[in-house]
mmCIF file of C-alpha atoms in Angstrom:
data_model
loop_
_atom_site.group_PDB
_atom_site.id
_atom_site.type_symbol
_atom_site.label_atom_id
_atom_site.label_comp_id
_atom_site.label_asym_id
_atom_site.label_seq_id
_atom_site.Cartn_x
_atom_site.Cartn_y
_atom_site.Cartn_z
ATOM 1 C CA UNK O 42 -42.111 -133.727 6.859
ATOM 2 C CA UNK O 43 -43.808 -136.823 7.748
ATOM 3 C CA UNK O 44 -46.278 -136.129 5.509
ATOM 4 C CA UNK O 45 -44.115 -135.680 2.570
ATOM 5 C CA UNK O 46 -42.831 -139.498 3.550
ATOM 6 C CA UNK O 47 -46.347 -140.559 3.360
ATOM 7 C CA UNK O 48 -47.358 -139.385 0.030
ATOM 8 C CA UNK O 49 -44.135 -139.945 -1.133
ATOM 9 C CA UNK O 50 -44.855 -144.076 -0.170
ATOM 10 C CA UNK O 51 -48.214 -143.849 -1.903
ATOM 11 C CA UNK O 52 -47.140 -142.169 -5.055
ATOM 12 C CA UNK O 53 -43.999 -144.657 -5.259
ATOM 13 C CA UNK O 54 -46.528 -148.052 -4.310
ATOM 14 C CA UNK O 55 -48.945 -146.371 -7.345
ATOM 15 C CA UNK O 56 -46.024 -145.495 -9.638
ATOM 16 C CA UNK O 57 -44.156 -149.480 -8.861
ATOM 17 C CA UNK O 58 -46.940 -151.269 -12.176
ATOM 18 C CA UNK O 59 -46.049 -148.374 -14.263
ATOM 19 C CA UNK O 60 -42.548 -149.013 -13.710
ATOM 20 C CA UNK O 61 -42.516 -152.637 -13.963
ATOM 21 C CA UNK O 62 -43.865 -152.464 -17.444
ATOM 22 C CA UNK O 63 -41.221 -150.028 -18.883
ATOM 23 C CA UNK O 64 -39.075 -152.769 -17.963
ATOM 24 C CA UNK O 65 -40.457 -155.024 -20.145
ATOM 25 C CA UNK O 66 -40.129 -152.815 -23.508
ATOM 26 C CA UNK O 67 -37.289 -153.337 -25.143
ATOM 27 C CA UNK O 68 -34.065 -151.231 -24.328
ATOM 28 C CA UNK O 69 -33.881 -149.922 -27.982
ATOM 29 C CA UNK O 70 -37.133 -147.927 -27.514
ATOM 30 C CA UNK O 71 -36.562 -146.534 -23.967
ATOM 31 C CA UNK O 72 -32.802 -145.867 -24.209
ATOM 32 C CA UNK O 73 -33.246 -142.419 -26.678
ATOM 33 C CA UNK O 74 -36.306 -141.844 -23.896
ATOM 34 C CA UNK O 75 -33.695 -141.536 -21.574
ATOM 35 C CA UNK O 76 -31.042 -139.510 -23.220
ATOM 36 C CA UNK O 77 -33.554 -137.088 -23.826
ATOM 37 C CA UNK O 78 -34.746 -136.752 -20.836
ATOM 38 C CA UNK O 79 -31.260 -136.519 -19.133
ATOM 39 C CA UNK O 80 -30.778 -133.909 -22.033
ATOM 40 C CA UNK O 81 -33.315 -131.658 -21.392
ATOM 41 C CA UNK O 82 -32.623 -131.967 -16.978
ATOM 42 C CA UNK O 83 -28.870 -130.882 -18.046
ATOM 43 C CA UNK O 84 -30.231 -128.178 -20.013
ATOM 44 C CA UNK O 85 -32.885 -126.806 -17.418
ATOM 45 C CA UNK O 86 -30.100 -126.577 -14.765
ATOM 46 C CA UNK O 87 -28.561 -123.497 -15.437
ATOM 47 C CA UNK O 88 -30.031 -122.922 -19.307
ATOM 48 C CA UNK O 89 -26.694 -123.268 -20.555
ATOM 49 C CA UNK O 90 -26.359 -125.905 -23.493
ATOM 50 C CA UNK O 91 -22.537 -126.438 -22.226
ATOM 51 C CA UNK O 92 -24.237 -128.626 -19.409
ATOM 52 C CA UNK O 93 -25.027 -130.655 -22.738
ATOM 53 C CA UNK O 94 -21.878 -131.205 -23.892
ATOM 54 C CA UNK O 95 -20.690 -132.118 -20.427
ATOM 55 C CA UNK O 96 -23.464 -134.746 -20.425
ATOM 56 C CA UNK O 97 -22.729 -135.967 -23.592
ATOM 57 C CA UNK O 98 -18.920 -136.066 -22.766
ATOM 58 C CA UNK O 99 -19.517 -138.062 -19.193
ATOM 59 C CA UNK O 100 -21.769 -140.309 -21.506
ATOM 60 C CA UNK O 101 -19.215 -141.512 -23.727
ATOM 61 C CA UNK O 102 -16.536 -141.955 -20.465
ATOM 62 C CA UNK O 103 -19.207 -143.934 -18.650
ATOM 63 C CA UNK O 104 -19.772 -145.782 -21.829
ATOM 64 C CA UNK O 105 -15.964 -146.254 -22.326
ATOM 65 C CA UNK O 106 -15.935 -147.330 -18.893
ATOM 66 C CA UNK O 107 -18.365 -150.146 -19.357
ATOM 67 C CA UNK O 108 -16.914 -151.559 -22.758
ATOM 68 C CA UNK O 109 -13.407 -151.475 -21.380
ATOM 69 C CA UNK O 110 -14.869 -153.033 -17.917
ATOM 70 C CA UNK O 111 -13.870 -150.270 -15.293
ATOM 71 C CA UNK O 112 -15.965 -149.827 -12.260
ATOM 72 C CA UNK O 113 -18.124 -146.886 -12.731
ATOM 73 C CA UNK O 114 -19.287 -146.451 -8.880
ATOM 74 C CA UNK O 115 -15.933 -145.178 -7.834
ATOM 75 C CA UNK O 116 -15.584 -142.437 -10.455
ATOM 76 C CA UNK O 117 -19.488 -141.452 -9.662
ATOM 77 C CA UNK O 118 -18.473 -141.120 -5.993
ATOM 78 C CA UNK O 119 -15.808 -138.838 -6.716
ATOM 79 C CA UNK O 120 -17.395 -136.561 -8.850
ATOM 80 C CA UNK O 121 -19.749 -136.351 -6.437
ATOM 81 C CA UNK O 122 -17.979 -136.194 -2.783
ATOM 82 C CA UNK O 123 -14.277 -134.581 -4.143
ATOM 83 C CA UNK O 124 -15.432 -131.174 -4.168
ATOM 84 C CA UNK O 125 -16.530 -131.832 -0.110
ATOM 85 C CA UNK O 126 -13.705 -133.919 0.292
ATOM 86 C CA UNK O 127 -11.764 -130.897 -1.017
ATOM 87 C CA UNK O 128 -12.921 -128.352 0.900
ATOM 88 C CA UNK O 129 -13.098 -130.214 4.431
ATOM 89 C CA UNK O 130 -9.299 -131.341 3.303
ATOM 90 C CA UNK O 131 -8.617 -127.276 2.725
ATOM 91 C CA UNK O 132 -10.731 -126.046 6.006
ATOM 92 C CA UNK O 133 -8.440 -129.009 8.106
ATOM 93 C CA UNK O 134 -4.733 -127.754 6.891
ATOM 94 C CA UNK O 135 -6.320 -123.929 7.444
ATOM 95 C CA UNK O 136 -6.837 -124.787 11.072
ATOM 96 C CA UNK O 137 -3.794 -126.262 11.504
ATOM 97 C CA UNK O 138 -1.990 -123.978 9.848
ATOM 98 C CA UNK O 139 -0.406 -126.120 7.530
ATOM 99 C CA UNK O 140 0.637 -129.078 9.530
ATOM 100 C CA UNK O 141 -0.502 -132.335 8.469
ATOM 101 C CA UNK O 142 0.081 -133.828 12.129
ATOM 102 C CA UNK O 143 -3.748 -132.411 12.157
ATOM 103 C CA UNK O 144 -4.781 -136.156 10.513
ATOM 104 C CA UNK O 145 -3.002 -137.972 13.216
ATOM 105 C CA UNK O 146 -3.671 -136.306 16.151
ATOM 106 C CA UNK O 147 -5.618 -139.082 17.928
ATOM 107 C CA UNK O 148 -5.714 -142.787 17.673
ATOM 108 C CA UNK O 149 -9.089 -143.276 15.546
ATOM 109 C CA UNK O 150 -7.822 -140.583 13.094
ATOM 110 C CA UNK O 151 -4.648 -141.988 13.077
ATOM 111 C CA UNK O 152 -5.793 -145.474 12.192
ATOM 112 C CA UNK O 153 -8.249 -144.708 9.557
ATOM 113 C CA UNK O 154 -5.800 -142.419 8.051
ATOM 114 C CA UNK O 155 -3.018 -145.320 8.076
ATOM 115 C CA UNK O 156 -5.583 -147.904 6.702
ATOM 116 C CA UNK O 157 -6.141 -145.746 3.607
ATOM 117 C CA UNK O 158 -2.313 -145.071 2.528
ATOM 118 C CA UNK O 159 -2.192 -148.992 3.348
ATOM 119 C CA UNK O 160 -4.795 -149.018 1.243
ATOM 120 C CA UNK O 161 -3.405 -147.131 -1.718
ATOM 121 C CA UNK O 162 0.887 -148.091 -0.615
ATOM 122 C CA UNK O 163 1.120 -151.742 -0.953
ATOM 123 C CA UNK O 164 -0.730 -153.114 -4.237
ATOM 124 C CA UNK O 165 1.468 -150.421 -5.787
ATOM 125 C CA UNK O 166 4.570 -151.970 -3.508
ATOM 126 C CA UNK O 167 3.365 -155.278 -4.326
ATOM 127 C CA UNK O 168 3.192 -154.712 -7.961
ATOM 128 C CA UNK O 169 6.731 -152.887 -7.871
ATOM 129 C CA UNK O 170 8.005 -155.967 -5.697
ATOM 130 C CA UNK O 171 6.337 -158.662 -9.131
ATOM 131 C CA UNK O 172 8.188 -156.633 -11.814
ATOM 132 C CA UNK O 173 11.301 -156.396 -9.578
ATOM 133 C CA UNK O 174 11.901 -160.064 -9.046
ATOM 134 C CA UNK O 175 12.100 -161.789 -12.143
ATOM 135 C CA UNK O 176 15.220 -159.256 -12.854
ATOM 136 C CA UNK O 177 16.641 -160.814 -9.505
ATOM 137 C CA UNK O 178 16.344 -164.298 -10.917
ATOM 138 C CA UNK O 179 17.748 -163.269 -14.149
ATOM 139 C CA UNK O 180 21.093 -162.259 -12.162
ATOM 140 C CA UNK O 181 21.894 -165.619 -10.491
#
């Protein structure tokens, strides 16, 4: 394994003036460089050109994403840690039979799991308290 690190270090330290000069050619040349290449790792997957409409369809959402000006790293990191997130969720309620008391059953657990519906609860109660209160000065 070590060894793999090492020539992995020298190939990426010989690979870094290669790399640096892509970056200076202009984005209209390497850009259909890079679809295809993304197009034919889809397709070698599984051999199944559906992979290739999936890839094209992500493309235009991540594209969408970037003209409308939506962060793209959170919908990356759920496409790529829900289905674990999923099944650790689904293995925790199987254990415990059901009962959600399973995510509070110590103080660390408890905590985190209170930060995140914090988390998600009160810009939503916050925005719900906004569009409340100019109805309440309306009334007086």
């Amino acid at each position: 394994m070590y060894l793999g690190n090492v020539i992995g270090v020298i190939f990426a330290l010989a690979t870094v003036p290669f790399f640096a000069v892509i970056l200076r050619v202009r984005f209209a040349i390497v850009a259909p460089l890079i679809m295809f290449v993304c197009l034919i790792g889809a397709y070698t997957v599984a051999s199944a050109s559906f992979d290739m409409v999936l890839l094209a369809i992500f493309g235009v959402v991540g594209y969408l994403f970037k003209k409308l000006d939506y962060p793209i790293a959170p919908f990356v990191l759920a496409m790529v840690l829900g289905q674990k997130a999923e099944d650790a969720f689904r293995q925790s309620l199987m254990i415990s039979q059901g009962s959600l008391s399973v995510f509070f059953s110590n103080w660390l657990v408890g905590s985190v799991m209170t930060a995140g519906i914090a988390m998600i609860a009160i810009p939503a109660l916050i925005a719900l308290w906004r569009r409340r209160r100019p109805s309440l000065v309306e009334e007086v």
